[in-house]
mmCIF file of C-alpha atoms in Angstrom:
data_model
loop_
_atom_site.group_PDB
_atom_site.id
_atom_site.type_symbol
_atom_site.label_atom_id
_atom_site.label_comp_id
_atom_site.label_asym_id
_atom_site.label_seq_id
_atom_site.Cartn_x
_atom_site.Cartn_y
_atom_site.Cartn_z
ATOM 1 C CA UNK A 595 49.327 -16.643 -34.606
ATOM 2 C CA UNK A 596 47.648 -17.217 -31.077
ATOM 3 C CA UNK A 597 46.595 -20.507 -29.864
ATOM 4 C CA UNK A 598 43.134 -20.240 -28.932
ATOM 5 C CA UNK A 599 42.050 -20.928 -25.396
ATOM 6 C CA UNK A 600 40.014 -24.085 -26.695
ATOM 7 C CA UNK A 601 41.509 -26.266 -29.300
ATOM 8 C CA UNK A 602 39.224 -25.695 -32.383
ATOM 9 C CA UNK A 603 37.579 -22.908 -31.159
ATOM 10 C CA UNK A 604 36.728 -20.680 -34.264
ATOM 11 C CA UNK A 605 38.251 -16.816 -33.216
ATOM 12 C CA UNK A 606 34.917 -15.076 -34.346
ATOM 13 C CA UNK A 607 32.906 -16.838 -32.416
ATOM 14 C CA UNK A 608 34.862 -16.344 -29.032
ATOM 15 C CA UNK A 609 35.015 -12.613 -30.086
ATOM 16 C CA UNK A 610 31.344 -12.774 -30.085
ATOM 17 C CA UNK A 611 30.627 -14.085 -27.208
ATOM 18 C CA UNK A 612 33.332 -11.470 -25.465
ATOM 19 C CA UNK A 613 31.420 -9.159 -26.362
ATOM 20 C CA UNK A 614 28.167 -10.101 -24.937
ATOM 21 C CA UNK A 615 28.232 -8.746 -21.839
ATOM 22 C CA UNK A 616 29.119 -5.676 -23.239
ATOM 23 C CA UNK A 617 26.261 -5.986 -25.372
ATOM 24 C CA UNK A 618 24.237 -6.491 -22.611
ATOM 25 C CA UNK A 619 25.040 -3.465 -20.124
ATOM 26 C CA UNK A 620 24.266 -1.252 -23.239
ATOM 27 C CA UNK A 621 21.238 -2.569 -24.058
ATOM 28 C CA UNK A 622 20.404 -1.931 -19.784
ATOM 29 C CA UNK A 623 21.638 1.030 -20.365
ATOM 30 C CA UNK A 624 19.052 1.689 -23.288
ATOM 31 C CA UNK A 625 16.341 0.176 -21.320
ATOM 32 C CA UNK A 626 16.768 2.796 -18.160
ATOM 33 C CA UNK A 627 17.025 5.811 -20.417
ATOM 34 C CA UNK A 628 13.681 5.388 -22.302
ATOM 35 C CA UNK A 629 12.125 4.056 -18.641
ATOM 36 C CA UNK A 630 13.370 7.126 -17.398
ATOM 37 C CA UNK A 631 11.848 9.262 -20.347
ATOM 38 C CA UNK A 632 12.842 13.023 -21.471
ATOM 39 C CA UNK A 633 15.289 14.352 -19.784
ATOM 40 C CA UNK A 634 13.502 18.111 -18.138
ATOM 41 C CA UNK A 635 14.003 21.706 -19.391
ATOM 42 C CA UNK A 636 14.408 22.705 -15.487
ATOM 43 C CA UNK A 637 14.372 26.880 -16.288
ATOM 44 C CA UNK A 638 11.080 26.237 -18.626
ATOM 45 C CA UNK A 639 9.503 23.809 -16.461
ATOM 46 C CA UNK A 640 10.162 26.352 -13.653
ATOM 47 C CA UNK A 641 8.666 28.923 -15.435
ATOM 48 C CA UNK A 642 5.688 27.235 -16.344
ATOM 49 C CA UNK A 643 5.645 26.007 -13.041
ATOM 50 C CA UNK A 644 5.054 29.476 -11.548
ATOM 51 C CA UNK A 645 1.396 29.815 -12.784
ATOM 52 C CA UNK A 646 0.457 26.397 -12.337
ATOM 53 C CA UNK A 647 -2.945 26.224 -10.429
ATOM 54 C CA UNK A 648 -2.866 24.784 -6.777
ATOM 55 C CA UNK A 649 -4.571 21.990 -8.000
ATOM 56 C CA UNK A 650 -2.181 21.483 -11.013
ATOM 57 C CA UNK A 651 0.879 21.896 -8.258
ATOM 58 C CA UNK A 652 -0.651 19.246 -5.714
ATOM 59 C CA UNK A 653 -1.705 16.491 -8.487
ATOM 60 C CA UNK A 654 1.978 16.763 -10.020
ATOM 61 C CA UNK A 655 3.140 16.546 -6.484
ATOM 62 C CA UNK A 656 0.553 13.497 -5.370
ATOM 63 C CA UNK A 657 1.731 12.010 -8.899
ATOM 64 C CA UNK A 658 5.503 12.006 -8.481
ATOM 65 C CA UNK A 659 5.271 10.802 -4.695
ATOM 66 C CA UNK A 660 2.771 7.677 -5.909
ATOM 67 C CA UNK A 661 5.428 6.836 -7.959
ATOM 68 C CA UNK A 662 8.175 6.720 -4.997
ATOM 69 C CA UNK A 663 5.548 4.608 -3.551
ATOM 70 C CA UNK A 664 4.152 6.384 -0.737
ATOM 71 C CA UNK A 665 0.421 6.735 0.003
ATOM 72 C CA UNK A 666 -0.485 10.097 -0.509
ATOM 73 C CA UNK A 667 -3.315 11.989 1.476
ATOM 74 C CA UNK A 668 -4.792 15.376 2.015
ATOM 75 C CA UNK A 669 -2.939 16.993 5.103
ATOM 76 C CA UNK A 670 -4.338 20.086 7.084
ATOM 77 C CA UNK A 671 -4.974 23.314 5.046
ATOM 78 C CA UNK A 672 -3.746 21.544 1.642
ATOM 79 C CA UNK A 673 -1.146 20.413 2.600
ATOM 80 C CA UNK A 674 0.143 16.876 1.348
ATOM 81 C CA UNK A 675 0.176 13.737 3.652
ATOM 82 C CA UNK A 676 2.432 11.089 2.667
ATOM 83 C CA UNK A 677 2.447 7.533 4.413
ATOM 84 C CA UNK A 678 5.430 5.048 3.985
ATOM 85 C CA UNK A 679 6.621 2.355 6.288
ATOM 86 C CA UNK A 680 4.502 3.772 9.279
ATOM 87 C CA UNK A 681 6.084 6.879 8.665
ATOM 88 C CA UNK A 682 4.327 10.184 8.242
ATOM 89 C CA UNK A 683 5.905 13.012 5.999
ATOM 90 C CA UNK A 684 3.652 16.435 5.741
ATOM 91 C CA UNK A 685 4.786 18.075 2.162
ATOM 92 C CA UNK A 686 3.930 22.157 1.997
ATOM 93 C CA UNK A 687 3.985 23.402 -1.384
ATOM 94 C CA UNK A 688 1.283 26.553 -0.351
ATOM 95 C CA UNK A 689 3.747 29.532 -1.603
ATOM 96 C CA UNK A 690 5.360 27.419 -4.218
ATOM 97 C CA UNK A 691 5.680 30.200 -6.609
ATOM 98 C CA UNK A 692 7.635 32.694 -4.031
ATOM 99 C CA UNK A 693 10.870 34.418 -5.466
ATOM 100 C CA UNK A 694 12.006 33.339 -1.501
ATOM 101 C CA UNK A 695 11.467 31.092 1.327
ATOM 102 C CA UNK A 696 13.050 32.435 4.621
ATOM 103 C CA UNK A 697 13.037 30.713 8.118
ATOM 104 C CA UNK A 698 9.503 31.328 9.201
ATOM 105 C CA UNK A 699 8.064 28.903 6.257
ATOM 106 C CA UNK A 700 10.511 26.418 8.028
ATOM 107 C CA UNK A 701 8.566 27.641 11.330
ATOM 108 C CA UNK A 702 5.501 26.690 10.039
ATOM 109 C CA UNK A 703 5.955 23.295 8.830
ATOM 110 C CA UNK A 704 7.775 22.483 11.994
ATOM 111 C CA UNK A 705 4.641 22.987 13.576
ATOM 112 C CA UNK A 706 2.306 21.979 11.521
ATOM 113 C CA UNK A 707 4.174 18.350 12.038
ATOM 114 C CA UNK A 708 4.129 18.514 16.030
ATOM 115 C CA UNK A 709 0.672 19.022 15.858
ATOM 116 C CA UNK A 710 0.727 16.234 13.220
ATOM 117 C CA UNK A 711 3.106 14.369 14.788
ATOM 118 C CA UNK A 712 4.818 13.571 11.373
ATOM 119 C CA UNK A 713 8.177 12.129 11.372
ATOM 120 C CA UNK A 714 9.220 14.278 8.489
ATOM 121 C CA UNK A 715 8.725 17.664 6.328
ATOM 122 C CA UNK A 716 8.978 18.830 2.930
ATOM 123 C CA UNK A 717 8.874 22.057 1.631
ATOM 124 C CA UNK A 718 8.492 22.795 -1.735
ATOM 125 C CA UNK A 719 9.407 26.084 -3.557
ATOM 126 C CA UNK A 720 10.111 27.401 -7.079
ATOM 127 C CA UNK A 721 12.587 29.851 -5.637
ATOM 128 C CA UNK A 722 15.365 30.446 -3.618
ATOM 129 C CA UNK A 723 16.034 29.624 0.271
ATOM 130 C CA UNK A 724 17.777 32.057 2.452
ATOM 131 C CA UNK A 725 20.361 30.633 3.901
ATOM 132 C CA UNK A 726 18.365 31.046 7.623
ATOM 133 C CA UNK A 727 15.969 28.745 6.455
ATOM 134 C CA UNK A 728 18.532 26.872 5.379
ATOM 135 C CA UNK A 729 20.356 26.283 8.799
ATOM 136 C CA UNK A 730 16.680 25.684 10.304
ATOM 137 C CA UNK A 731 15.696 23.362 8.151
ATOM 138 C CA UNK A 732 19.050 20.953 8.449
ATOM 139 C CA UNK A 733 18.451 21.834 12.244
ATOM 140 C CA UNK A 734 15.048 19.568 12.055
ATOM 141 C CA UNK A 735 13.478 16.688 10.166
ATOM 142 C CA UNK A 736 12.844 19.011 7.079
ATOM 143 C CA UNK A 737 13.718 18.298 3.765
ATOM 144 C CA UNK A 738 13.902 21.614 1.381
ATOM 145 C CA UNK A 739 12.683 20.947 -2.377
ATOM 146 C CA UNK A 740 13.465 24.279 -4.375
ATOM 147 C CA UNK A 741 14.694 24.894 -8.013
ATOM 148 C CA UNK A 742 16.314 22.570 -9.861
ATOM 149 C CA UNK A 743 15.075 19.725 -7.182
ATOM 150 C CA UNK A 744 11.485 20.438 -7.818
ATOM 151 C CA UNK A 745 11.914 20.168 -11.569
ATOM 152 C CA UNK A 746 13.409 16.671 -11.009
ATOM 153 C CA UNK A 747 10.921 15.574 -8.787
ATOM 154 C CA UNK A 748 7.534 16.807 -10.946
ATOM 155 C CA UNK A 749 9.416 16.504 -14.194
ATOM 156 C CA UNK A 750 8.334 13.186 -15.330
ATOM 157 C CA UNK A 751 4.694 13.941 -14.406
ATOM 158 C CA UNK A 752 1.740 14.372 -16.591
ATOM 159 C CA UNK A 753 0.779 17.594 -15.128
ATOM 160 C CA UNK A 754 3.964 18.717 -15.973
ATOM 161 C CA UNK A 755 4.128 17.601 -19.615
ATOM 162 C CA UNK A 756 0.644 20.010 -19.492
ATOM 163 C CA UNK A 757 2.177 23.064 -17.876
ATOM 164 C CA UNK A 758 4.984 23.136 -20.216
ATOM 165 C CA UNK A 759 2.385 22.450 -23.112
ATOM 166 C CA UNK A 760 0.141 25.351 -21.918
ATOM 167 C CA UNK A 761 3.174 27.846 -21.648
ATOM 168 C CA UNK A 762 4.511 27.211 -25.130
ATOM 169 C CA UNK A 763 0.967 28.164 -26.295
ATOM 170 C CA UNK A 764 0.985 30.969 -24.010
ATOM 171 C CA UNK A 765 4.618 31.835 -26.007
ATOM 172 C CA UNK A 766 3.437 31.241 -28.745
ATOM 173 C CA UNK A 767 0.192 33.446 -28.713
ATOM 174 C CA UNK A 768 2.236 36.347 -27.776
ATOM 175 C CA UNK A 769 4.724 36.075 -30.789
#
């Protein structure tokens, strides 16, 4: 046989404790997945997120950025006002449930953050983005939020776990 790396060391017991740290990582690994929770339905969530109230939008919204730990205000015409590090960030979720977002959305929120004088700008859709709005957007300080991105971000939120609820009954009623 081997000679153990300690004299008298039993070779169960130093198996063991290899296989500790192992152990350990998936264990972490456990830990992050149920912090984390359910992983999202994006396309139902999506859909469910299309006839979401305004109000339902911004508290999902307000919810998910409290817990990337900004401070979260009311910005100019419903807008969202987040605070961070002395940083201002103006979030426009207004035509959310548009098929499309072109350039002058973009336009907009540009504006409405000189006039702010915000550091930074999020738009928020449930559709697509031209690819104009695109190219404006990664011209500026604005970040776009659309699809699968908003899903992520709103996912975890209870007004989220209540729009999916309420379009399964919807579903459901029709069936």
């Amino acid at each position: 046989g081997v000679a153990p790396l300690v004299p008298g060391a039993n070779r169960h017991l130093t198996g063991a404790a290899a296989a500790l740290p192992f152990f350990a990582i998936g264990l972490y690994a456990v830990w992050l997945r149920l912090r984390r929770g359910p992983t999202v339905d994006a396309p139902a969530l999506l859909k469910a997120l299309r006839s979401a109230s305004p109000e339902d939008m911004r508290a999902m919204l307000a919810e998910a950025y409290a817990r990337e730990r900004f401070e979260v205000g009311d910005g100019a015409g419903g807008d969202l006002e987040l605070q961070r590090n002395g940083y201002v960030t103006l979030v426009r979720f207004r035509r959310w449930r548009a098929q499309s977002t072109g350039p002058t959305a973009v336009q907009e929120l540009q504006a409405a953050m000189r006039a702010r004088q915000a550091d930074h700008g999020v738009y928020i859709t449930a559709g697509a983005v031209t690819e104009s709005a695109r190219q404006r957007a990664g011209q500026s300080d604005v970040t776009l939020v659309d699809g699968i991105a908003l899903a992520e971000l709103v996912g975890r939120t209870r007004g989220a776990r209540a729009a999916l609820q309420r379009a399964a009954a919807a579903e459901a009623a029709k069936a």
